[in-house]
């Protein structure tokens, strides 16, 4: 038996890490990620929006940790509060004692949100928060209603429950067991919602306990129209349906406001889910925050007070980190910083669209979450020679070529310009530019210059280079 010590791990080579992953984690993950430059190196340190690797490369991180790093890597104030917590041996978890950190964090969130969104429950992931929100809505109706409605453009998580109401079909191609009764409506289409409500009536009453939607879809970079959110708010009031906004990714200043729905008036949800950057890039914490009425009627009695709980609900260091993370984004005006990032990137990306109209089909985004839709519809006309050389194990995925086209851009940005990006999982596979909110103007302009140089090579050359370099 061999057990690794921390000192041993620091000395592992990338080949040794690949071998361990293949043996004990996921071999196919190695096969996939090792096709890229970032899969052939080891990150040894991260600070701000930079990652430093074992091969002495400084990488600009424009993934934002897939929504986790609004504060960047290892924000000094976040590190300081966690060090304080540990040094003073603060109690991490105990269900018999009240936590002042849970109380303070819930209070602070309530101060920032509109109306009576006052009660928060803290969990670990966005999926946890969304499932908690759905469970709350179902309990609110005492199990007398059966259906939840969700949009055809949605990503609410990969757990068995919320996976039922995730519509990113370009990646979620496997039909797992259905454990929810659900129907989906068309994004921004009130007629499709009205038709579902009409069809799901039971004894002349609504049979829908919740409607869940992302006001800003992080996976597709599409946003709800104000009039559609107002319609949802009005119809939910009329039918006594619990309205849930999933802002796990788009929240905490990511999309140019504290939460995207706060760009509009009179559209507040009954339940708001958040996460990712709530933990300041260091803590695994998410939340659902609900109106008092919803919580009081669902759980606020002696019988049901602990009906929804988890072992790792609101650990001490997680909650104190979230408190600090929220204070930082308020004190350092992350809302304005996010808007400034959008102005620079959106302007620059639109100029690139004009320069490369055959490559860039669309520019989307809000705040620090932006992206471009690559024109992958040219497949048959331009890529028939390329299709013939793609390995057969890739062609099992019907979106393989589209993913390879976008991946070739991601690969070149990393290999040629030391920039890390990724693509979205829904509606057009957007190349996503999700920079931390602390990203400097110089780095934003460097990104735009680098993307210009990459696109100037043309898609066929980029794809061919990617296949030859990383697959064969």
GROMACS .gro file of C-alpha atoms in nm:
model
  472
    1UNK     CA    1   0.000   0.000   0.000
    2UNK     CA    2   0.129   0.343  -0.096
    3UNK     CA    3  -0.029   0.664   0.032
    4UNK     CA    4   0.080   0.995  -0.119
    5UNK     CA    5   0.195   1.277   0.105
    6UNK     CA    6   0.157   1.639   0.002
    7UNK     CA    7   0.531   1.664  -0.067
    8UNK     CA    8   0.504   1.367  -0.304
    9UNK     CA    9   0.219   1.527  -0.496
   10UNK     CA   10   0.417   1.844  -0.561
   11UNK     CA   11   0.673   1.637  -0.752
   12UNK     CA   12   0.431   1.446  -0.977
   13UNK     CA   13   0.483   1.486  -1.351
   14UNK     CA   14   0.195   1.539  -1.592
   15UNK     CA   15   0.240   1.183  -1.723
   16UNK     CA   16   0.211   1.047  -1.369
   17UNK     CA   17  -0.103   1.254  -1.310
   18UNK     CA   18  -0.251   1.123  -1.637
   19UNK     CA   19  -0.177   0.767  -1.526
   20UNK     CA   20  -0.340   0.819  -1.186
   21UNK     CA   21  -0.647   0.977  -1.347
   22UNK     CA   22  -0.676   0.688  -1.592
   23UNK     CA   23  -0.649   0.433  -1.312
   24UNK     CA   24  -0.850   0.598  -1.035
   25UNK     CA   25  -1.058   0.888  -1.174
   26UNK     CA   26  -1.169   0.886  -1.539
   27UNK     CA   27  -0.964   0.761  -1.834
   28UNK     CA   28  -1.185   0.930  -2.093
   29UNK     CA   29  -1.132   1.262  -1.917
   30UNK     CA   30  -0.760   1.217  -1.980
   31UNK     CA   31  -0.827   1.129  -2.345
   32UNK     CA   32  -1.034   1.446  -2.386
   33UNK     CA   33  -0.846   1.715  -2.194
   34UNK     CA   34  -0.496   1.599  -2.291
   35UNK     CA   35  -0.578   1.697  -2.650
   36UNK     CA   36  -0.530   2.058  -2.540
   37UNK     CA   37  -0.218   2.236  -2.423
   38UNK     CA   38  -0.368   2.292  -2.078
   39UNK     CA   39  -0.410   1.916  -2.046
   40UNK     CA   40  -0.038   1.866  -2.095
   41UNK     CA   41   0.080   2.090  -1.811
   42UNK     CA   42   0.020   2.123  -1.437
   43UNK     CA   43  -0.104   2.440  -1.268
   44UNK     CA   44   0.111   2.507  -0.963
   45UNK     CA   45  -0.013   2.850  -0.856
   46UNK     CA   46  -0.292   3.098  -0.931
   47UNK     CA   47  -0.334   3.465  -0.846
   48UNK     CA   48  -0.575   3.729  -0.975
   49UNK     CA   49  -0.669   3.624  -1.327
   50UNK     CA   50  -0.339   3.437  -1.386
   51UNK     CA   51  -0.244   3.070  -1.363
   52UNK     CA   52   0.122   2.967  -1.339
   53UNK     CA   53   0.224   2.624  -1.466
   54UNK     CA   54   0.503   2.374  -1.416
   55UNK     CA   55   0.634   2.459  -1.764
   56UNK     CA   56   0.688   2.818  -1.645
   57UNK     CA   57   0.393   2.959  -1.840
   58UNK     CA   58   0.173   3.241  -1.717
   59UNK     CA   59  -0.181   3.181  -1.841
   60UNK     CA   60  -0.451   3.446  -1.847
   61UNK     CA   61  -0.768   3.281  -1.717
   62UNK     CA   62  -1.068   3.395  -1.922
   63UNK     CA   63  -1.286   3.110  -1.796
   64UNK     CA   64  -1.342   3.277  -1.460
   65UNK     CA   65  -1.343   2.927  -1.312
   66UNK     CA   66  -1.671   2.865  -1.501
   67UNK     CA   67  -1.838   3.137  -1.294
   68UNK     CA   68  -1.660   3.078  -0.963
   69UNK     CA   69  -1.389   3.341  -0.987
   70UNK     CA   70  -1.554   3.685  -0.998
   71UNK     CA   71  -1.296   3.780  -0.733
   72UNK     CA   72  -1.013   3.611  -0.924
   73UNK     CA   73  -0.785   3.342  -0.789
   74UNK     CA   74  -0.683   3.374  -0.423
   75UNK     CA   75  -0.808   3.724  -0.350
   76UNK     CA   76  -0.591   3.852  -0.062
   77UNK     CA   77  -0.889   3.953   0.155
   78UNK     CA   78  -1.047   3.611   0.105
   79UNK     CA   79  -0.722   3.439   0.204
   80UNK     CA   80  -0.687   3.664   0.508
   81UNK     CA   81  -1.033   3.588   0.648
   82UNK     CA   82  -0.984   3.213   0.600
   83UNK     CA   83  -0.646   3.228   0.771
   84UNK     CA   84  -0.807   3.418   1.060
   85UNK     CA   85  -1.078   3.155   1.091
   86UNK     CA   86  -0.827   2.871   1.100
   87UNK     CA   87  -0.569   3.041   1.322
   88UNK     CA   88  -0.829   3.118   1.587
   89UNK     CA   89  -0.964   2.761   1.577
   90UNK     CA   90  -1.318   2.872   1.509
   91UNK     CA   91  -1.577   2.597   1.517
   92UNK     CA   92  -1.644   2.456   1.172
   93UNK     CA   93  -1.963   2.259   1.221
   94UNK     CA   94  -2.203   2.163   1.499
   95UNK     CA   95  -2.578   2.131   1.452
   96UNK     CA   96  -2.661   2.196   1.820
   97UNK     CA   97  -2.515   2.548   1.827
   98UNK     CA   98  -2.645   2.849   1.639
   99UNK     CA   99  -2.395   2.983   1.387
  100UNK     CA  100  -2.344   3.361   1.398
  101UNK     CA  101  -2.194   3.332   1.047
  102UNK     CA  102  -2.510   3.175   0.901
  103UNK     CA  103  -2.722   3.443   1.070
  104UNK     CA  104  -2.500   3.727   0.945
  105UNK     CA  105  -2.469   3.591   0.591
  106UNK     CA  106  -2.844   3.550   0.552
  107UNK     CA  107  -2.894   3.901   0.690
  108UNK     CA  108  -2.642   4.052   0.449
  109UNK     CA  109  -2.800   3.885   0.148
  110UNK     CA  110  -3.144   4.010   0.253
  111UNK     CA  111  -3.007   4.366   0.277
  112UNK     CA  112  -2.894   4.352  -0.087
  113UNK     CA  113  -3.203   4.193  -0.241
  114UNK     CA  114  -3.536   4.362  -0.315
  115UNK     CA  115  -3.863   4.331  -0.124
  116UNK     CA  116  -3.898   4.040   0.114
  117UNK     CA  117  -3.639   3.796  -0.023
  118UNK     CA  118  -3.515   3.744   0.332
  119UNK     CA  119  -3.474   3.375   0.419
  120UNK     CA  120  -3.164   3.189   0.297
  121UNK     CA  121  -3.056   2.826   0.310
  122UNK     CA  122  -2.693   2.744   0.231
  123UNK     CA  123  -2.580   2.432   0.051
  124UNK     CA  124  -2.276   2.327  -0.154
  125UNK     CA  125  -2.352   2.343  -0.526
  126UNK     CA  126  -2.588   2.508  -0.769
  127UNK     CA  127  -2.765   2.175  -0.819
  128UNK     CA  128  -2.820   2.154  -0.442
  129UNK     CA  129  -2.965   2.503  -0.434
  130UNK     CA  130  -3.200   2.437  -0.727
  131UNK     CA  131  -3.322   2.107  -0.586
  132UNK     CA  132  -3.376   2.276  -0.249
  133UNK     CA  133  -3.579   2.548  -0.420
  134UNK     CA  134  -3.797   2.296  -0.602
  135UNK     CA  135  -3.850   2.097  -0.284
  136UNK     CA  136  -3.951   2.417  -0.105
  137UNK     CA  137  -4.202   2.502  -0.379
  138UNK     CA  138  -4.349   2.152  -0.371
  139UNK     CA  139  -4.384   2.164   0.008
  140UNK     CA  140  -4.542   2.511  -0.015
  141UNK     CA  141  -4.829   2.347  -0.201
  142UNK     CA  142  -4.827   2.050   0.041
  143UNK     CA  143  -4.775   1.809  -0.247
  144UNK     CA  144  -5.113   1.893  -0.401
  145UNK     CA  145  -4.960   2.008  -0.729
  146UNK     CA  146  -4.751   1.789  -0.957
  147UNK     CA  147  -4.570   1.985  -1.228
  148UNK     CA  148  -4.272   2.214  -1.265
  149UNK     CA  149  -4.226   2.419  -1.583
  150UNK     CA  150  -3.884   2.500  -1.726
  151UNK     CA  151  -3.746   2.661  -2.040
  152UNK     CA  152  -3.618   2.490  -2.354
  153UNK     CA  153  -3.300   2.693  -2.297
  154UNK     CA  154  -3.182   2.599  -1.950
  155UNK     CA  155  -2.910   2.451  -1.736
  156UNK     CA  156  -3.006   2.381  -1.375
  157UNK     CA  157  -2.753   2.111  -1.288
  158UNK     CA  158  -2.663   1.748  -1.345
  159UNK     CA  159  -2.819   1.578  -1.043
  160UNK     CA  160  -3.097   1.330  -1.113
  161UNK     CA  161  -3.374   1.574  -1.017
  162UNK     CA  162  -3.261   1.901  -1.176
  163UNK     CA  163  -3.113   1.704  -1.464
  164UNK     CA  164  -3.476   1.637  -1.567
  165UNK     CA  165  -3.529   2.011  -1.614
  166UNK     CA  166  -3.201   2.090  -1.789
  167UNK     CA  167  -3.247   2.142  -2.163
  168UNK     CA  168  -2.888   2.177  -2.286
  169UNK     CA  169  -2.949   1.893  -2.529
  170UNK     CA  170  -2.621   1.945  -2.712
  171UNK     CA  171  -2.448   1.777  -2.418
  172UNK     CA  172  -2.728   1.615  -2.215
  173UNK     CA  173  -2.807   1.351  -2.475
  174UNK     CA  174  -2.864   1.062  -2.231
  175UNK     CA  175  -3.212   1.028  -2.087
  176UNK     CA  176  -3.173   0.954  -1.718
  177UNK     CA  177  -3.465   0.832  -1.509
  178UNK     CA  178  -3.748   1.084  -1.487
  179UNK     CA  179  -3.820   1.164  -1.123
  180UNK     CA  180  -4.005   1.493  -1.174
  181UNK     CA  181  -4.326   1.569  -1.356
  182UNK     CA  182  -4.235   1.853  -1.588
  183UNK     CA  183  -4.309   2.034  -1.911
  184UNK     CA  184  -4.092   2.284  -2.091
  185UNK     CA  185  -4.186   2.612  -2.255
  186UNK     CA  186  -4.012   2.825  -2.515
  187UNK     CA  187  -3.770   3.087  -2.383
  188UNK     CA  188  -3.923   3.436  -2.404
  189UNK     CA  189  -4.252   3.297  -2.540
  190UNK     CA  190  -4.549   3.367  -2.311
  191UNK     CA  191  -4.790   3.187  -2.545
  192UNK     CA  192  -4.612   2.858  -2.486
  193UNK     CA  193  -4.639   2.912  -2.108
  194UNK     CA  194  -5.009   2.994  -2.131
  195UNK     CA  195  -5.072   2.682  -2.337
  196UNK     CA  196  -4.900   2.461  -2.077
  197UNK     CA  197  -5.092   2.619  -1.789
  198UNK     CA  198  -5.416   2.565  -1.979
  199UNK     CA  199  -5.332   2.200  -2.052
  200UNK     CA  200  -5.220   2.122  -1.697
  201UNK     CA  201  -5.530   2.243  -1.519
  202UNK     CA  202  -5.674   1.997  -1.268
  203UNK     CA  203  -6.028   2.043  -1.137
  204UNK     CA  204  -6.021   2.397  -1.283
  205UNK     CA  205  -5.710   2.482  -1.079
  206UNK     CA  206  -5.343   2.506  -1.169
  207UNK     CA  207  -5.149   2.182  -1.131
  208UNK     CA  208  -4.813   2.360  -1.147
  209UNK     CA  209  -4.617   2.421  -0.828
  210UNK     CA  210  -4.314   2.601  -0.976
  211UNK     CA  211  -4.173   2.775  -1.280
  212UNK     CA  212  -3.793   2.787  -1.292
  213UNK     CA  213  -3.591   2.998  -1.535
  214UNK     CA  214  -3.250   3.159  -1.580
  215UNK     CA  215  -3.307   3.532  -1.640
  216UNK     CA  216  -2.968   3.519  -1.812
  217UNK     CA  217  -2.875   3.181  -1.960
  218UNK     CA  218  -2.505   3.137  -1.888
  219UNK     CA  219  -2.474   2.833  -2.113
  220UNK     CA  220  -2.620   2.998  -2.424
  221UNK     CA  221  -2.551   3.364  -2.335
  222UNK     CA  222  -2.913   3.452  -2.414
  223UNK     CA  223  -3.125   3.669  -2.185
  224UNK     CA  224  -3.490   3.697  -2.089
  225UNK     CA  225  -3.679   3.999  -2.212
  226UNK     CA  226  -3.818   4.230  -1.945
  227UNK     CA  227  -4.173   4.182  -2.070
  228UNK     CA  228  -4.137   3.805  -2.044
  229UNK     CA  229  -4.014   3.817  -1.685
  230UNK     CA  230  -4.301   4.054  -1.599
  231UNK     CA  231  -4.543   3.811  -1.760
  232UNK     CA  232  -4.401   3.521  -1.553
  233UNK     CA  233  -4.429   3.727  -1.236
  234UNK     CA  234  -4.791   3.819  -1.312
  235UNK     CA  235  -4.902   3.470  -1.412
  236UNK     CA  236  -4.736   3.317  -1.105
  237UNK     CA  237  -4.918   3.567  -0.882
  238UNK     CA  238  -5.246   3.490  -1.056
  239UNK     CA  239  -5.206   3.109  -1.039
  240UNK     CA  240  -5.022   3.096  -0.703
  241UNK     CA  241  -4.719   2.932  -0.870
  242UNK     CA  242  -4.376   2.964  -0.707
  243UNK     CA  243  -4.142   3.156  -0.940
  244UNK     CA  244  -3.778   3.047  -0.914
  245UNK     CA  245  -3.487   3.235  -1.073
  246UNK     CA  246  -3.168   3.038  -1.122
  247UNK     CA  247  -2.882   3.288  -1.102
  248UNK     CA  248  -2.618   3.040  -0.983
  249UNK     CA  249  -2.378   3.150  -1.259
  250UNK     CA  250  -2.511   3.492  -1.358
  251UNK     CA  251  -2.531   3.634  -1.005
  252UNK     CA  252  -2.297   3.824  -0.774
  253UNK     CA  253  -2.219   4.096  -1.033
  254UNK     CA  254  -2.124   3.857  -1.312
  255UNK     CA  255  -2.370   4.000  -1.563
  256UNK     CA  256  -2.348   4.371  -1.487
  257UNK     CA  257  -2.576   4.394  -1.185
  258UNK     CA  258  -2.583   4.219  -0.849
  259UNK     CA  259  -2.826   3.975  -1.014
  260UNK     CA  260  -2.946   3.994  -1.371
  261UNK     CA  261  -3.316   4.020  -1.280
  262UNK     CA  262  -3.237   4.341  -1.089
  263UNK     CA  263  -3.199   4.521  -1.421
  264UNK     CA  264  -3.581   4.534  -1.429
  265UNK     CA  265  -3.862   4.646  -1.200
  266UNK     CA  266  -4.150   4.437  -1.067
  267UNK     CA  267  -4.008   4.100  -1.174
  268UNK     CA  268  -3.878   3.972  -0.838
  269UNK     CA  269  -3.889   3.593  -0.790
  270UNK     CA  270  -4.032   3.400  -0.498
  271UNK     CA  271  -3.708   3.204  -0.473
  272UNK     CA  272  -3.361   3.300  -0.597
  273UNK     CA  273  -3.079   3.046  -0.629
  274UNK     CA  274  -2.716   3.154  -0.633
  275UNK     CA  275  -2.371   3.006  -0.589
  276UNK     CA  276  -2.039   2.988  -0.772
  277UNK     CA  277  -1.877   3.326  -0.688
  278UNK     CA  278  -2.069   3.345  -0.360
  279UNK     CA  279  -1.771   3.150  -0.223
  280UNK     CA  280  -1.513   3.404  -0.337
  281UNK     CA  281  -1.327   3.143  -0.539
  282UNK     CA  282  -1.230   2.948  -0.226
  283UNK     CA  283  -1.549   2.807  -0.071
  284UNK     CA  284  -1.800   2.555  -0.200
  285UNK     CA  285  -2.122   2.730  -0.106
  286UNK     CA  286  -2.455   2.799  -0.274
  287UNK     CA  287  -2.789   2.932  -0.156
  288UNK     CA  288  -3.155   2.958  -0.216
  289UNK     CA  289  -3.313   3.278  -0.086
  290UNK     CA  290  -3.690   3.296  -0.062
  291UNK     CA  291  -3.974   3.522   0.039
  292UNK     CA  292  -4.082   3.491   0.400
  293UNK     CA  293  -4.432   3.386   0.303
  294UNK     CA  294  -4.304   3.088   0.105
  295UNK     CA  295  -4.073   2.975   0.384
  296UNK     CA  296  -4.321   3.032   0.667
  297UNK     CA  297  -4.586   2.819   0.500
  298UNK     CA  298  -4.342   2.547   0.397
  299UNK     CA  299  -4.100   2.478   0.681
  300UNK     CA  300  -4.152   2.727   0.963
  301UNK     CA  301  -4.316   2.500   1.222
  302UNK     CA  302  -4.176   2.259   1.479
  303UNK     CA  303  -4.266   1.952   1.276
  304UNK     CA  304  -4.105   2.069   0.950
  305UNK     CA  305  -3.821   2.291   1.077
  306UNK     CA  306  -3.555   2.034   0.980
  307UNK     CA  307  -3.735   1.880   0.684
  308UNK     CA  308  -3.466   2.017   0.453
  309UNK     CA  309  -3.110   1.989   0.582
  310UNK     CA  310  -2.769   1.853   0.482
  311UNK     CA  311  -2.458   1.747   0.674
  312UNK     CA  312  -2.237   2.012   0.519
  313UNK     CA  313  -2.496   2.289   0.525
  314UNK     CA  314  -2.323   2.622   0.595
  315UNK     CA  315  -1.988   2.516   0.738
  316UNK     CA  316  -1.821   2.793   0.936
  317UNK     CA  317  -1.531   2.869   0.704
  318UNK     CA  318  -1.758   2.850   0.399
  319UNK     CA  319  -2.002   3.105   0.538
  320UNK     CA  320  -1.739   3.345   0.671
  321UNK     CA  321  -1.574   3.332   0.327
  322UNK     CA  322  -1.905   3.416   0.161
  323UNK     CA  323  -1.957   3.708   0.400
  324UNK     CA  324  -1.617   3.847   0.301
  325UNK     CA  325  -1.679   3.781  -0.070
  326UNK     CA  326  -2.004   3.980  -0.065
  327UNK     CA  327  -1.844   4.268   0.125
  328UNK     CA  328  -1.561   4.282  -0.128
  329UNK     CA  329  -1.794   4.304  -0.429
  330UNK     CA  330  -1.991   4.583  -0.259
  331UNK     CA  331  -1.691   4.781  -0.128
  332UNK     CA  332  -1.491   4.748  -0.452
  333UNK     CA  333  -1.794   4.824  -0.672
  334UNK     CA  334  -1.794   4.505  -0.878
  335UNK     CA  335  -2.116   4.612  -1.050
  336UNK     CA  336  -1.944   4.903  -1.223
  337UNK     CA  337  -1.634   4.694  -1.295
  338UNK     CA  338  -1.852   4.429  -1.458
  339UNK     CA  339  -2.023   4.690  -1.676
  340UNK     CA  340  -1.685   4.830  -1.779
  341UNK     CA  341  -1.566   4.483  -1.884
  342UNK     CA  342  -1.878   4.447  -2.098
  343UNK     CA  343  -1.822   4.780  -2.269
  344UNK     CA  344  -1.465   4.688  -2.367
  345UNK     CA  345  -1.532   4.327  -2.469
  346UNK     CA  346  -1.864   4.381  -2.642
  347UNK     CA  347  -1.727   4.670  -2.847
  348UNK     CA  348  -1.416   4.472  -2.939
  349UNK     CA  349  -1.602   4.152  -3.023
  350UNK     CA  350  -1.848   4.336  -3.247
  351UNK     CA  351  -1.554   4.487  -3.438
  352UNK     CA  352  -1.413   4.137  -3.485
  353UNK     CA  353  -1.753   4.019  -3.611
  354UNK     CA  354  -1.740   4.291  -3.877
  355UNK     CA  355  -1.384   4.187  -3.965
  356UNK     CA  356  -1.459   3.814  -3.976
  357UNK     CA  357  -1.827   3.788  -4.082
  358UNK     CA  358  -1.780   3.434  -4.215
  359UNK     CA  359  -1.641   3.312  -3.881
  360UNK     CA  360  -1.837   3.502  -3.614
  361UNK     CA  361  -2.212   3.455  -3.644
  362UNK     CA  362  -2.316   3.643  -3.330
  363UNK     CA  363  -2.184   3.833  -3.029
  364UNK     CA  364  -2.362   3.780  -2.697
  365UNK     CA  365  -2.315   3.869  -2.335
  366UNK     CA  366  -2.376   4.087  -2.036
  367UNK     CA  367  -2.132   4.227  -1.782
  368UNK     CA  368  -1.826   4.005  -1.744
  369UNK     CA  369  -1.992   3.708  -1.915
  370UNK     CA  370  -1.952   3.732  -2.291
  371UNK     CA  371  -1.896   3.516  -2.594
  372UNK     CA  372  -1.914   3.465  -2.968
  373UNK     CA  373  -2.108   3.214  -3.174
  374UNK     CA  374  -1.877   3.058  -3.432
  375UNK     CA  375  -2.022   2.986  -3.775
  376UNK     CA  376  -2.005   2.607  -3.768
  377UNK     CA  377  -2.284   2.575  -4.028
  378UNK     CA  378  -2.024   2.580  -4.307
  379UNK     CA  379  -1.948   2.216  -4.231
  380UNK     CA  380  -2.049   2.042  -4.554
  381UNK     CA  381  -1.915   2.301  -4.793
  382UNK     CA  382  -1.577   2.374  -4.639
  383UNK     CA  383  -1.491   2.091  -4.405
  384UNK     CA  384  -1.553   1.776  -4.607
  385UNK     CA  385  -1.175   1.715  -4.639
  386UNK     CA  386  -1.140   1.757  -4.262
  387UNK     CA  387  -1.430   1.525  -4.178
  388UNK     CA  388  -1.253   1.237  -4.351
  389UNK     CA  389  -0.955   1.253  -4.113
  390UNK     CA  390  -1.151   1.278  -3.786
  391UNK     CA  391  -1.102   0.961  -3.574
  392UNK     CA  392  -1.412   0.741  -3.560
  393UNK     CA  393  -1.435   0.764  -3.180
  394UNK     CA  394  -1.515   1.135  -3.223
  395UNK     CA  395  -1.789   1.087  -3.480
  396UNK     CA  396  -2.011   0.910  -3.226
  397UNK     CA  397  -2.097   1.260  -3.101
  398UNK     CA  398  -2.332   1.428  -3.348
  399UNK     CA  399  -2.188   1.765  -3.246
  400UNK     CA  400  -1.827   1.646  -3.278
  401UNK     CA  401  -1.725   1.862  -3.571
  402UNK     CA  402  -1.883   2.175  -3.424
  403UNK     CA  403  -1.701   2.112  -3.098
  404UNK     CA  404  -1.373   2.055  -3.285
  405UNK     CA  405  -1.413   2.385  -3.472
  406UNK     CA  406  -1.467   2.583  -3.150
  407UNK     CA  407  -1.199   2.377  -2.973
  408UNK     CA  408  -0.945   2.467  -3.241
  409UNK     CA  409  -0.987   2.835  -3.150
  410UNK     CA  410  -0.961   2.757  -2.778
  411UNK     CA  411  -0.648   2.552  -2.845
  412UNK     CA  412  -0.477   2.824  -3.049
  413UNK     CA  413  -0.556   3.094  -2.792
  414UNK     CA  414  -0.387   2.878  -2.530
  415UNK     CA  415  -0.089   2.755  -2.732
  416UNK     CA  416  -0.011   3.079  -2.914
  417UNK     CA  417  -0.123   3.346  -2.667
  418UNK     CA  418  -0.136   3.183  -2.320
  419UNK     CA  419  -0.510   3.249  -2.284
  420UNK     CA  420  -0.753   2.999  -2.133
  421UNK     CA  421  -1.113   2.994  -2.263
  422UNK     CA  422  -1.391   2.735  -2.297
  423UNK     CA  423  -1.712   2.672  -2.486
  424UNK     CA  424  -2.070   2.668  -2.364
  425UNK     CA  425  -2.295   2.366  -2.348
  426UNK     CA  426  -2.606   2.502  -2.515
  427UNK     CA  427  -2.746   2.667  -2.828
  428UNK     CA  428  -2.461   2.714  -3.072
  429UNK     CA  429  -2.169   2.607  -2.849
  430UNK     CA  430  -2.052   2.965  -2.785
  431UNK     CA  431  -1.686   3.040  -2.726
  432UNK     CA  432  -1.723   3.187  -2.379
  433UNK     CA  433  -1.523   3.477  -2.238
  434UNK     CA  434  -1.598   3.474  -1.867
  435UNK     CA  435  -1.324   3.689  -1.721
  436UNK     CA  436  -1.290   3.754  -1.347
  437UNK     CA  437  -1.428   4.096  -1.256
  438UNK     CA  438  -1.083   4.199  -1.133
  439UNK     CA  439  -0.938   4.160  -1.486
  440UNK     CA  440  -0.741   4.468  -1.596
  441UNK     CA  441  -0.812   4.674  -1.907
  442UNK     CA  442  -0.471   4.579  -2.049
  443UNK     CA  443  -0.554   4.209  -2.022
  444UNK     CA  444  -0.893   4.264  -2.187
  445UNK     CA  445  -0.733   4.442  -2.481
  446UNK     CA  446  -0.463   4.174  -2.502
  447UNK     CA  447  -0.736   3.912  -2.525
  448UNK     CA  448  -0.908   4.095  -2.812
  449UNK     CA  449  -0.575   4.136  -2.997
  450UNK     CA  450  -0.498   3.767  -2.948
  451UNK     CA  451  -0.840   3.654  -3.067
  452UNK     CA  452  -0.794   3.873  -3.376
  453UNK     CA  453  -0.462   3.700  -3.454
  454UNK     CA  454  -0.615   3.356  -3.400
  455UNK     CA  455  -0.916   3.420  -3.622
  456UNK     CA  456  -0.694   3.568  -3.895
  457UNK     CA  457  -0.563   3.215  -3.959
  458UNK     CA  458  -0.906   3.098  -4.079
  459UNK     CA  459  -1.114   2.808  -3.953
  460UNK     CA  460  -0.981   2.541  -4.190
  461UNK     CA  461  -0.620   2.610  -4.093
  462UNK     CA  462  -0.708   2.625  -3.722
  463UNK     CA  463  -0.899   2.296  -3.734
  464UNK     CA  464  -0.632   2.119  -3.937
  465UNK     CA  465  -0.360   2.240  -3.701
  466UNK     CA  466  -0.563   2.133  -3.399
  467UNK     CA  467  -0.624   1.783  -3.534
  468UNK     CA  468  -0.263   1.728  -3.638
  469UNK     CA  469  -0.119   1.867  -3.317
  470UNK     CA  470  -0.353   1.730  -3.055
  471UNK     CA  471  -0.529   1.422  -3.192
  472UNK     CA  472  -0.291   1.238  -3.423
   0.00000   0.00000   0.00000
